Short mmCIF file of C-alpha atoms in Angstrom, two decimals:
data_model
loop_
_atom_site.label_atom_id
_atom_site.label_comp_id
_atom_site.label_asym_id
_atom_site.label_seq_id
_atom_site.Cartn_x
_atom_site.Cartn_y
_atom_site.Cartn_z
CA ILE A 1 147.95 109.91 134.05
CA ILE A 2 146.81 107.93 137.08
CA VAL A 3 143.95 110.36 137.70
CA GLY A 4 143.21 111.55 134.17
CA VAL A 5 142.97 108.25 132.28
CA PRO A 6 140.36 106.65 134.63
CA LEU A 7 138.45 109.91 134.74
CA TRP A 8 138.45 110.15 130.95
CA TRP A 9 137.42 106.49 130.61
CA ARG A 10 134.58 106.90 133.09
CA THR A 11 133.22 110.10 131.57
CA THR A 12 133.35 108.84 127.96
CA GLU A 13 132.07 105.27 128.39
CA THR A 14 128.72 104.33 126.86
CA TYR A 15 126.01 103.47 129.37
CA ARG A 16 124.33 100.19 128.48
CA ALA A 17 121.60 98.89 130.72
CA TRP A 18 121.13 95.15 131.15
CA LEU A 19 118.97 93.33 128.60
CA PRO A 20 117.55 89.77 128.84
CA VAL A 21 119.73 88.55 125.97
CA SER A 22 119.30 84.84 126.73
CA GLN A 23 115.52 85.11 126.69
CA ILE A 24 115.63 87.13 123.46
CA ASN A 25 117.79 84.46 121.81
CA GLU A 26 115.21 81.85 122.78
CA LEU A 27 112.54 83.86 120.95
CA SER A 28 114.42 83.48 117.65
CA ASN A 29 113.71 79.73 117.76
CA LEU A 30 110.18 80.08 119.08
CA GLN A 31 107.73 77.25 118.47
CA LEU A 32 104.09 78.11 118.89
CA GLN A 33 101.65 75.65 120.33
CA LEU A 34 98.04 76.45 119.47
CA SER A 35 95.30 74.53 121.26
CA ALA A 36 91.63 74.12 120.43
CA GLU A 37 89.35 72.34 122.85
CA VAL A 38 86.51 70.40 121.28
CA GLU A 39 83.62 68.85 123.12
CA VAL A 40 81.70 66.12 121.32
CA VAL A 41 78.18 65.39 122.56
CA PHE A 42 76.29 62.36 121.33
CA ALA A 43 72.57 62.80 120.91
CA ARG A 44 70.18 60.31 122.41
CA GLY A 45 70.02 57.12 120.38
CA THR A 46 73.29 57.74 118.57
CA VAL A 47 75.25 55.24 120.63
CA THR A 48 74.06 52.35 122.77
CA PRO A 49 74.32 52.44 126.58
CA GLU A 50 77.15 49.91 126.43
CA GLN A 51 79.04 52.08 123.96
CA GLN A 52 78.51 55.19 126.10
CA LYS A 53 80.44 53.55 128.92
CA LYS A 54 83.39 52.90 126.59
CA VAL A 55 83.59 56.37 125.06
CA PRO A 56 86.99 57.86 126.01
CA LEU A 57 86.64 60.93 128.16
CA THR A 58 89.72 62.64 126.71
CA GLN A 59 91.56 62.19 123.44
CA ILE A 60 94.48 64.35 122.33
CA GLN A 61 95.52 64.70 118.69
CA ASP A 62 98.71 66.48 117.68
CA GLU A 63 99.29 67.97 114.26
CA GLU A 64 102.51 69.74 113.35
CA HIS A 65 102.65 72.54 110.79
CA THR A 66 106.08 73.60 109.57
CA VAL A 67 106.29 77.21 108.44
CA ASP A 68 109.39 78.21 106.49
CA GLY A 69 110.67 81.62 107.44
CA ASP A 70 113.26 83.60 109.33
CA LEU A 71 111.17 83.82 112.46
CA PHE A 72 109.16 80.66 112.84
CA ILE A 73 111.33 77.77 111.67
CA ASN A 74 108.90 75.27 113.11
CA ALA A 75 105.49 76.47 114.19
CA VAL A 76 103.82 73.59 116.00
CA CYS A 77 100.05 73.59 116.01
CA LEU A 78 98.51 71.16 118.50
CA VAL A 79 94.80 70.43 118.20
CA VAL A 80 93.51 69.14 121.51
CA THR A 81 90.29 67.20 121.10
CA LYS A 82 88.31 66.18 124.16
CA ILE A 83 85.60 63.60 123.54
CA ARG A 84 83.11 63.44 126.35
CA ARG A 85 79.95 61.57 126.99
CA LEU A 86 76.68 63.47 127.07
CA GLN A 87 77.27 66.10 129.70
CA GLY A 88 77.28 69.87 129.87
CA ASN A 89 75.22 72.43 127.99
CA ILE A 90 77.85 74.17 125.83
CA CYS A 91 79.89 72.35 123.23
CA LEU A 92 81.74 72.93 120.02
CA LYS A 93 80.48 69.81 118.32
CA CYS A 94 77.15 67.99 118.50
CA VAL A 95 76.76 64.64 116.78
CA PHE A 96 73.26 63.88 115.51
CA SER A 97 71.88 60.73 113.93
CA ARG A 98 69.78 60.51 110.77
CA GLY A 99 66.69 60.33 112.91
CA HIS A 100 67.04 64.02 113.78
CA SER A 101 65.70 66.38 111.17
CA PHE A 102 67.77 68.91 109.30
CA GLU A 103 66.32 71.64 107.14
CA VAL A 104 68.53 70.54 104.23
CA GLN A 105 68.49 66.83 103.55
CA ASP A 106 71.79 66.79 101.61
CA MET A 107 73.62 68.38 104.50
CA ASP A 108 75.81 66.37 106.86
CA VAL A 109 77.31 69.20 108.96
CA TYR A 110 75.66 72.45 110.03
CA VAL A 111 77.94 75.16 111.43
CA GLY A 112 76.03 77.61 113.60
CA GLN A 113 76.67 81.21 114.56
CA ARG A 114 78.00 80.25 117.96
CA ARG A 115 80.71 77.70 118.59
CA THR A 116 78.49 74.75 117.80
CA ALA A 117 78.37 72.42 114.82
CA LEU A 118 75.75 69.74 114.24
CA LEU A 119 76.90 66.50 112.62
CA ARG A 120 74.69 63.81 111.19
CA ILE A 121 75.49 60.10 111.34
CA GLY A 122 74.05 57.76 108.75
CA ALA A 123 71.88 54.88 109.77
CA GLN A 124 74.43 52.42 108.40
CA MET A 125 76.94 53.70 110.94
CA ARG A 126 74.57 53.24 113.87
CA VAL A 127 73.55 49.67 113.19
CA GLY A 128 75.98 46.83 113.80
CA LYS A 129 79.04 49.05 114.16
CA THR A 130 81.52 48.97 117.00
CA LEU A 131 82.52 52.03 118.99
CA ASP A 132 85.94 52.10 117.34
CA GLN A 133 84.37 52.10 113.89
CA LEU A 134 82.01 54.90 114.93
CA LEU A 135 84.83 57.06 116.28
CA ALA A 136 86.95 56.36 113.19
CA HIS A 137 84.03 57.55 111.06
CA LEU A 138 83.67 60.74 113.11
CA GLU A 139 87.36 61.71 113.24
CA PRO A 140 87.68 63.01 109.62
CA ARG A 141 84.51 65.08 110.02
CA ILE A 142 85.72 66.58 113.29
CA LYS A 143 89.01 67.56 111.62
CA GLN A 144 87.07 69.23 108.81
CA VAL A 145 84.96 71.14 111.30
CA LEU A 146 88.12 72.25 113.11
CA GLN A 147 89.59 73.58 109.86
CA VAL A 148 86.41 75.56 109.21
CA MET A 149 85.81 76.92 112.72
CA SER A 150 89.35 77.27 114.08
CA PHE A 151 92.82 77.73 112.61
CA SER A 152 94.45 75.88 109.74
CA HIS A 153 97.82 75.81 108.02
CA THR A 154 96.57 78.44 105.57
CA ASP A 155 95.56 80.77 108.42
CA ILE A 156 98.99 80.44 110.06
CA SER A 157 100.79 81.09 106.78
CA ALA A 158 98.56 84.11 106.07
CA ALA A 159 99.28 85.55 109.53
CA LEU A 160 103.01 85.21 108.83
CA SER A 161 102.78 86.26 105.18
CA ASP A 162 105.28 89.09 105.63
CA ARG A 163 107.87 86.71 107.11
CA VAL A 164 107.52 83.45 105.19
CA ARG A 165 107.93 82.45 101.58
CA LEU A 166 104.54 81.50 100.20
CA SER A 167 104.26 78.95 97.45
CA PRO A 168 104.16 80.79 94.11
CA GLY A 169 101.69 78.25 92.79
CA ASN A 170 99.04 79.11 95.37
CA LYS A 171 97.95 82.47 93.96
CA GLU A 172 94.73 82.48 95.98
CA SER A 173 96.57 82.24 99.32
CA ILE A 174 98.94 85.02 98.29
CA ALA A 175 96.03 87.26 97.29
CA ASP A 176 94.20 86.58 100.55
CA SER A 177 97.27 87.38 102.65
CA MET A 178 97.89 90.63 100.76
CA ARG A 179 94.27 91.78 101.01
CA THR A 180 94.04 91.92 104.79
CA PHE A 181 95.28 94.91 106.77
CA LYS A 182 98.11 94.07 109.10
CA SER A 183 97.45 93.94 112.80
CA SER A 184 97.23 97.34 114.47
CA PRO A 185 95.98 98.65 117.82
CA GLY A 186 93.47 100.84 115.98
CA TYR A 187 91.94 101.56 112.60
CA GLU A 188 90.41 104.65 111.00
CA ILE A 189 87.32 104.01 108.85
CA THR A 190 86.29 106.73 106.40
CA PHE A 191 83.09 106.71 104.33
CA SER A 192 83.16 109.12 101.39
CA LEU A 193 80.37 110.10 99.01
CA LEU A 194 81.69 111.22 95.63
CA ASN A 195 79.40 113.53 93.69
CA PRO A 196 81.14 114.41 90.40
CA ASP A 197 78.29 116.56 89.11
CA PRO A 198 76.24 118.41 91.76
CA LYS A 199 74.30 120.08 88.93
CA SER A 200 72.82 116.72 87.91
CA HIS A 201 71.76 115.36 91.29
CA ARG A 202 71.50 116.37 94.90
CA LEU A 203 72.46 113.30 96.97
CA HIS A 204 71.11 112.47 100.41
CA TRP A 205 72.60 109.65 102.47
CA ASP A 206 71.92 108.81 106.09
CA ILE A 207 75.44 107.66 106.83
CA GLU A 208 75.17 108.12 110.58
CA GLY A 209 72.09 105.93 110.88
CA ALA A 210 73.52 103.35 108.48
CA VAL A 211 76.74 103.08 110.47
CA GLN A 212 74.84 102.57 113.70
CA THR A 213 72.62 99.92 112.10
CA TYR A 214 75.04 97.92 109.97
CA ILE A 215 78.66 98.71 110.92
CA GLN A 216 78.63 99.44 114.65
CA PRO A 217 77.44 95.95 115.72
CA LEU A 218 80.44 94.43 113.96
CA LEU A 219 82.87 96.94 115.45
CA THR A 220 81.42 96.38 118.91
CA LYS A 221 82.10 92.68 118.60
CA LEU A 222 85.64 93.44 117.38
CA ALA A 223 86.36 95.77 120.31
CA SER A 224 88.71 93.19 121.85
CA VAL A 225 90.74 93.05 118.62
CA ALA A 226 91.29 96.77 117.95
CA ASN A 227 89.90 100.25 118.45
CA PHE A 228 87.92 101.82 115.62
CA SER A 229 87.02 105.39 114.77
CA ILE A 230 84.60 106.34 111.99
CA ASP A 231 84.19 109.55 110.00
CA SER A 232 82.43 110.50 106.79
CA GLN A 233 82.67 113.17 104.14
CA THR A 234 81.08 114.31 100.88
CA LEU A 235 83.34 115.32 97.99
CA TYR A 236 82.00 117.35 95.10
CA TYR A 237 83.41 117.35 91.59
CA ALA A 238 85.47 114.26 92.46
CA MET A 239 86.14 112.15 89.37
CA LEU A 240 87.40 108.59 89.16
CA GLY A 241 90.26 109.54 86.84
CA VAL A 242 89.37 106.81 84.31
CA ASN A 243 87.16 107.41 81.32
CA PRO A 244 84.53 104.66 81.10
CA ARG A 245 83.77 103.07 77.76
CA PHE A 246 80.32 103.07 76.24
CA ASP A 247 78.96 99.64 75.39
CA SER A 248 76.30 99.96 72.71
CA SER A 249 75.02 96.43 73.33
CA LEU A 250 74.21 97.34 76.93
CA SER A 251 73.43 101.01 76.33
CA ALA A 252 75.60 101.70 79.35
CA TYR A 253 79.12 102.72 80.29
CA THR A 254 81.52 100.08 81.59
CA LEU A 255 84.70 99.93 83.65
CA HIS A 256 86.86 96.89 82.96
CA SER A 257 88.82 95.23 85.74
CA ASP A 258 92.13 96.17 84.06
CA SER A 259 91.38 99.88 84.49
CA LEU A 260 90.30 99.69 88.13
CA ALA A 261 93.89 99.96 89.35
CA HIS A 262 94.07 103.48 87.90
CA VAL A 263 91.01 104.65 89.82
CA ILE A 264 92.56 104.75 93.29
CA ASN A 265 95.33 107.36 92.95
CA PRO A 266 93.29 110.27 91.51
CA VAL A 267 90.56 109.72 94.08
CA GLU A 268 92.95 109.26 96.99
CA ALA A 269 94.42 112.71 96.38
CA ARG A 270 91.03 114.21 97.24
CA LEU A 271 90.39 112.16 100.37
CA GLY A 272 92.86 113.86 102.64
CA SER A 273 94.67 112.20 105.52
CA ASN A 274 94.41 112.15 109.28
CA ALA A 275 97.83 113.38 110.36
CA ALA A 276 96.90 113.16 114.04
CA SER A 277 96.74 109.36 113.95
CA SER A 278 99.21 106.71 112.82
CA ASN A 279 96.56 104.01 112.53
CA PRO A 280 95.78 102.48 109.13
CA VAL A 281 92.86 104.02 107.24
CA LEU A 282 90.14 101.96 105.59
CA ASN A 283 88.50 103.96 102.81
CA PHE A 284 85.00 103.18 101.55
CA LEU A 285 83.86 105.29 98.61
CA LEU A 286 80.39 105.56 97.14
CA TYR A 287 80.59 106.98 93.62
CA VAL A 288 77.46 108.30 91.90
CA PRO A 289 78.12 108.79 88.15
CA ASP A 290 77.06 111.99 86.49
CA ALA A 291 74.18 112.06 84.04
CA HIS A 292 76.47 111.90 80.99
CA HIS A 293 78.12 108.61 82.13
CA SER A 294 75.15 106.84 83.63
CA PRO A 295 74.50 103.98 84.06
CA LEU A 296 78.03 102.79 84.85
CA TYR A 297 78.80 99.11 85.45
CA ILE A 298 81.97 97.30 86.55
CA HIS A 299 82.99 94.23 84.56
CA ASP A 300 85.31 91.45 85.72
CA ARG A 301 88.07 89.76 83.72
CA LYS A 302 85.51 87.59 81.95
CA LYS A 303 83.67 90.76 80.86
CA GLN A 304 80.77 89.84 83.09
CA GLU A 305 78.91 92.44 85.13
CA VAL A 306 79.86 92.44 88.81
CA PRO A 307 76.63 91.91 90.79
CA SER A 308 77.60 94.30 93.57
CA ASN A 309 78.97 96.88 91.09
CA ALA A 310 81.86 97.36 93.50
CA PHE A 311 85.50 96.37 93.96
CA HIS A 312 88.07 96.56 96.74
CA SER A 313 91.78 97.32 96.80
CA PRO A 314 94.03 95.27 99.13
CA ARG A 315 94.96 97.09 102.34
CA TRP A 316 93.25 100.27 101.14
CA GLY A 317 89.47 99.97 100.98
CA GLY A 318 86.59 99.60 98.55
CA ILE A 319 84.65 101.57 95.94
CA MET A 320 81.01 101.07 94.96
CA VAL A 321 79.33 102.61 91.92
CA TYR A 322 75.74 103.63 92.66
CA ASN A 323 73.67 104.34 89.54
CA VAL A 324 70.78 106.81 89.77
CA ASN A 325 69.81 106.93 86.08
CA GLY A 326 66.31 105.81 87.04
CA PHE A 327 65.70 109.25 88.50
CA TYR A 328 66.43 110.98 85.19
CA GLY A 329 62.95 111.05 83.70
CA PRO A 330 61.89 113.12 80.69
CA GLU A 331 60.37 115.72 82.98
CA ALA A 332 63.13 115.68 85.58
CA VAL A 333 64.21 119.01 87.01
CA PHE A 334 67.95 119.26 87.65
CA PRO A 335 69.44 118.84 90.14
CA VAL A 336 67.46 115.70 90.93
CA ASP A 337 66.98 114.82 94.60
CA VAL A 338 68.26 111.28 95.20
CA ASN A 339 67.83 109.33 98.43
CA ILE A 340 70.47 106.62 98.52
CA ASN A 341 69.45 103.11 99.59
CA MET A 342 71.83 102.68 102.53
CA ALA A 343 70.87 99.04 103.14
CA LYS A 344 72.18 98.12 99.69
CA VAL A 345 75.31 100.21 100.09
CA MET A 346 76.18 99.04 103.60
CA GLY A 347 75.68 95.41 102.63
CA VAL A 348 78.54 95.79 100.15
CA PHE A 349 80.74 97.85 102.47
CA LEU A 350 80.20 95.40 105.34
CA ALA A 351 81.37 92.48 103.19
CA GLN A 352 84.44 94.46 102.11
CA LEU A 353 85.17 95.47 105.69
CA ARG A 354 85.15 91.83 106.77
CA LEU A 355 87.64 90.91 104.06
CA LEU A 356 89.98 93.82 104.79
CA LEU A 357 90.02 93.05 108.52
CA GLY A 358 90.82 89.40 107.91
CA VAL A 359 87.42 87.89 108.69
CA GLN A 360 87.59 85.27 105.98
CA SER A 361 85.41 82.20 106.14
CA SER A 362 87.23 79.22 104.72
CA THR A 363 85.62 77.29 101.91
CA ALA A 364 83.32 74.74 103.48
CA PRO A 365 83.79 71.12 102.37
CA SER A 366 81.09 69.23 100.56
CA GLY A 367 78.10 68.50 102.78
CA PHE A 368 78.68 71.52 105.02
CA LEU A 369 76.20 74.32 105.57
CA VAL A 370 77.47 77.46 107.32
CA ALA A 371 74.87 79.64 109.01
CA PRO A 372 74.78 83.37 108.14
CA CYS A 373 76.72 85.61 110.50
CA GLY A 374 73.56 87.32 111.75
CA SER A 375 72.92 90.95 112.66
CA ASN A 376 76.34 91.36 114.28
CA GLY A 377 78.08 90.67 111.00
CA LEU A 378 80.39 88.18 112.73
CA ALA A 379 79.92 84.70 114.12
CA ASP A 380 81.56 83.74 117.41
CA TRP A 381 83.84 81.18 115.79
CA GLU A 382 84.87 83.75 113.14
CA LEU A 383 85.93 86.05 115.96
CA ASP A 384 87.96 83.20 117.46
CA ARG A 385 89.69 82.59 114.14
CA LEU A 386 90.53 86.28 113.83
CA MET A 387 91.90 86.39 117.38
CA TRP A 388 94.05 83.33 116.70
CA SER A 389 95.41 84.92 113.54
CA ARG A 390 96.03 88.33 115.13
CA SER A 391 97.73 86.79 118.15
CA VAL A 392 100.12 84.75 116.00
CA GLU A 393 100.82 87.78 113.80
CA ASN A 394 101.47 90.02 116.82
CA VAL A 395 103.79 87.45 118.40
CA ALA A 396 105.71 87.16 115.13
CA THR A 397 105.99 90.94 114.70
CA ALA A 398 107.09 91.61 118.28
CA THR A 399 109.59 88.74 118.16
CA THR A 400 111.13 90.07 114.96
CA THR A 401 111.37 93.58 116.38
CA ILE A 402 112.98 92.49 119.64
CA THR A 403 115.49 90.11 118.04
CA SER A 404 116.44 92.73 115.44
CA LEU A 405 116.99 95.31 118.18
CA ALA A 406 119.13 92.89 120.19
CA GLN A 407 121.29 92.10 117.15
CA LEU A 408 121.69 95.80 116.38
CA LEU A 409 122.76 96.63 119.92
CA GLU A 410 125.18 93.71 119.94
CA GLN A 411 126.83 94.72 116.68
CA ILE A 412 127.17 98.42 117.54
CA GLY A 413 128.60 98.64 121.02
CA ASN A 414 128.57 102.43 121.36
CA ILE A 415 124.79 102.82 121.31
CA VAL A 416 123.47 104.07 124.63
CA ILE A 417 120.91 101.76 126.23
CA ASN A 418 118.94 103.77 128.75
CA ASP A 419 116.97 102.26 131.60
CA ASN A 420 113.64 103.04 129.92
CA ILE A 421 114.70 101.11 126.82
CA ALA A 422 115.75 98.13 128.92
CA GLU A 423 112.42 98.32 130.73
CA GLN A 424 110.50 98.31 127.43
CA VAL A 425 112.51 95.37 126.12
CA SER A 426 111.95 93.39 129.31
CA SER A 427 108.25 94.24 129.21
CA ALA A 428 108.01 93.06 125.59
CA VAL A 429 109.78 89.78 126.35
CA THR A 430 107.53 89.15 129.35
CA SER A 431 104.39 89.93 127.35
CA LEU A 432 105.55 87.61 124.58
CA GLN A 433 106.08 84.77 127.01
CA LEU A 434 102.64 85.33 128.51
CA ALA A 435 101.02 85.49 125.06
CA VAL A 436 102.62 82.20 124.03
CA ALA A 437 101.52 80.58 127.29
CA GLU A 438 97.93 81.78 126.82
CA LEU A 439 97.90 80.49 123.24
CA GLU A 440 98.92 77.07 124.51
CA THR A 441 96.00 77.01 126.92
CA GLY A 442 93.54 78.46 124.38
CA ASN A 443 92.78 81.73 126.23
CA LEU A 444 92.48 83.86 123.12
CA ARG A 445 91.47 87.16 124.72
CA PHE A 446 94.42 87.18 127.11
CA ALA A 447 96.77 85.97 124.37
CA LEU A 448 95.67 88.79 122.07
CA GLN A 449 95.98 91.39 124.83
CA TYR A 450 99.49 90.27 125.81
CA SER A 451 100.57 90.13 122.16
CA LYS A 452 99.38 93.72 121.59
CA GLU A 453 101.28 94.85 124.68
CA ALA A 454 104.38 93.10 123.33
CA ILE A 455 104.11 94.95 120.01
CA LEU A 456 103.68 98.35 121.66
CA ALA A 457 106.61 97.81 124.04
CA SER A 458 108.91 96.44 121.33
CA GLU A 459 108.18 99.31 118.93
CA ARG A 460 108.66 101.92 121.65
CA ALA A 461 112.07 100.42 122.39
CA PHE A 462 113.08 100.01 118.75
CA PHE A 463 112.14 103.54 117.70
CA ASP A 464 113.38 105.31 120.82
CA PRO A 465 115.18 108.53 119.75
CA SER A 466 118.03 107.97 122.20
CA LEU A 467 119.21 104.94 120.20
CA LEU A 468 120.10 107.18 117.24
CA HIS A 469 122.54 109.49 119.05
CA LEU A 470 125.59 107.26 118.56
CA LEU A 471 124.25 105.02 115.83
CA TYR A 472 126.37 106.63 113.10
CA PHE A 473 129.42 107.41 115.24
CA PRO A 474 131.86 104.49 114.67
CA ASP A 475 135.24 103.98 116.30
CA ASP A 476 137.29 105.38 113.40
CA GLN A 477 135.54 108.72 113.90
CA LYS A 478 136.47 108.61 117.57
CA PHE A 479 140.15 108.21 116.69
CA ALA A 480 139.86 111.02 114.15
CA ILE A 481 138.54 113.31 116.89
CA TYR A 482 140.71 112.29 119.83
CA ILE A 483 144.11 111.90 118.11
CA PRO A 484 144.49 115.63 117.24
CA LEU A 485 143.72 116.43 120.88
CA PHE A 486 145.81 113.82 122.68
CA LEU A 487 148.75 113.37 120.33
CA PRO A 488 150.35 116.77 121.09
CA MET A 489 149.95 116.03 124.81
CA CYS A 490 151.23 112.49 124.55
CA VAL A 491 154.52 113.40 122.77
CA PRO A 492 156.13 115.27 125.71
CA ILE A 493 154.73 112.73 128.14
CA LEU A 494 156.25 109.85 126.20
CA LEU A 495 159.55 111.68 125.87
CA SER A 496 159.59 112.29 129.61
CA LEU A 497 158.86 108.62 130.27
CA LEU A 498 161.67 107.59 127.94
CA LYS A 499 163.98 110.05 129.73
CA ILE A 500 163.02 108.60 133.12
CA VAL A 501 163.61 105.05 131.92
CA SER A 502 166.93 106.03 130.37
CA ASP A 503 168.08 107.72 133.60
CA ALA A 504 167.04 104.71 135.64
CA ARG A 505 169.04 102.37 133.43
CA GLN A 506 172.05 104.70 133.59
CA LYS A 507 171.98 104.77 137.39
CA ARG A 508 171.67 100.96 137.47
CA ARG A 509 174.76 100.63 135.26
CA GLU A 510 176.74 103.05 137.46
CA LYS A 511 175.84 101.11 140.60
CA GLN A 512 176.82 97.86 138.92
CA ALA A 513 180.16 99.37 137.84
CA LYS A 514 180.93 100.52 141.42
CA LYS A 515 180.27 97.04 142.78
CA ASP A 516 182.63 95.53 140.22
#
């Protein structure tokens, strides 16, 4: 017994490496602090020399956003605004007076492609006004610019849409949060050309050149957010699965918005899947109707023709209908050779790609003019907004994974915790702490990188196969296994112990009787 019981206990105990439980418990009550640095530059003649001397060099404004959810009970968003006198070459805000010309006279704020916004001050604010009155006039505009160019309460709620309860009255916010693909280290983008009737037309599309011209600049700019891979395919005899209706008033076939939901499944069965990758797939389909159902137009809920003749499905992709009925002349020889206008097609797919990746420009207030995103398909401040959103989402996901794993390991004590699992958990906690610290300082690239490392480490630990060995092996099963083995051995041992105790008591009584 002296040798066997310790040996049995040692050989059957569950090895559990040390985990930073206290630090994990702190993550469950995590409060994020997001910082945005703003530099305000006054143009010449906007303020007087006396007022320039009184302009505060630094001003900090705090704004708290409470997010209701299991993870982020109170997400604190701090907007740090630094107001400086005219100095430096790069700024987020430039304040102009009415004396400086704008291209649009009714515009008060112009948001550029970079991280710069131009604000106009009326003449009535420049004449006879004190510095305090001038700054009080500028503060609401600066807050509006911040909501457009940086993060807002809506962006934070959308990033945490899977973990918070959204207001049922705000249908637009719910739709926006459900449209965007969730954060992932990589994405697969597939462009498919659907030719339902090769006998009617022979389609030619320069997809490789179009991707390099229109899509690749955007993906290059998003390289810090995720990795992207692109492929293309042509599918013959691929039908939409929905019979369009003929509208005699338009002399065309139509697809109503109510029937668009039934288009995806039949087409998706023909697309195939990339089993070698676990990354989400963004599907972009170009459908060319056959001669018997051409032209084909998509109508919205108001029975109005959709200008782009395309639609997108949340977290799946988009479909565009490309009509070629103009090629079917009276003397046409079938199949008709059709060269697809890739500029028109890629303009639609690029807009859908931005929406699906979460590049959503907030509605600009009245008096705002937002510059086009340019040839890259993405403005610098839009990239910043996306990095803020992805960082917060990654921190939330990794925190949920780590806290759930810690609770599981605490509740089931017979799960083996190997050293590699403990190392992954510690790495995830460290990366989370670094990501939160970088978010507080406004270093978005480092915050995003640390948050992605936290997700990878937390998921590797959570889905480690070694955690499943004893997951469904509770204590009652242990007793059911060990009792038939040890009970027959324990009976003679217990009887022998009782015999020894009985003999010892008998000898003690005999000795006591002799003394008496």
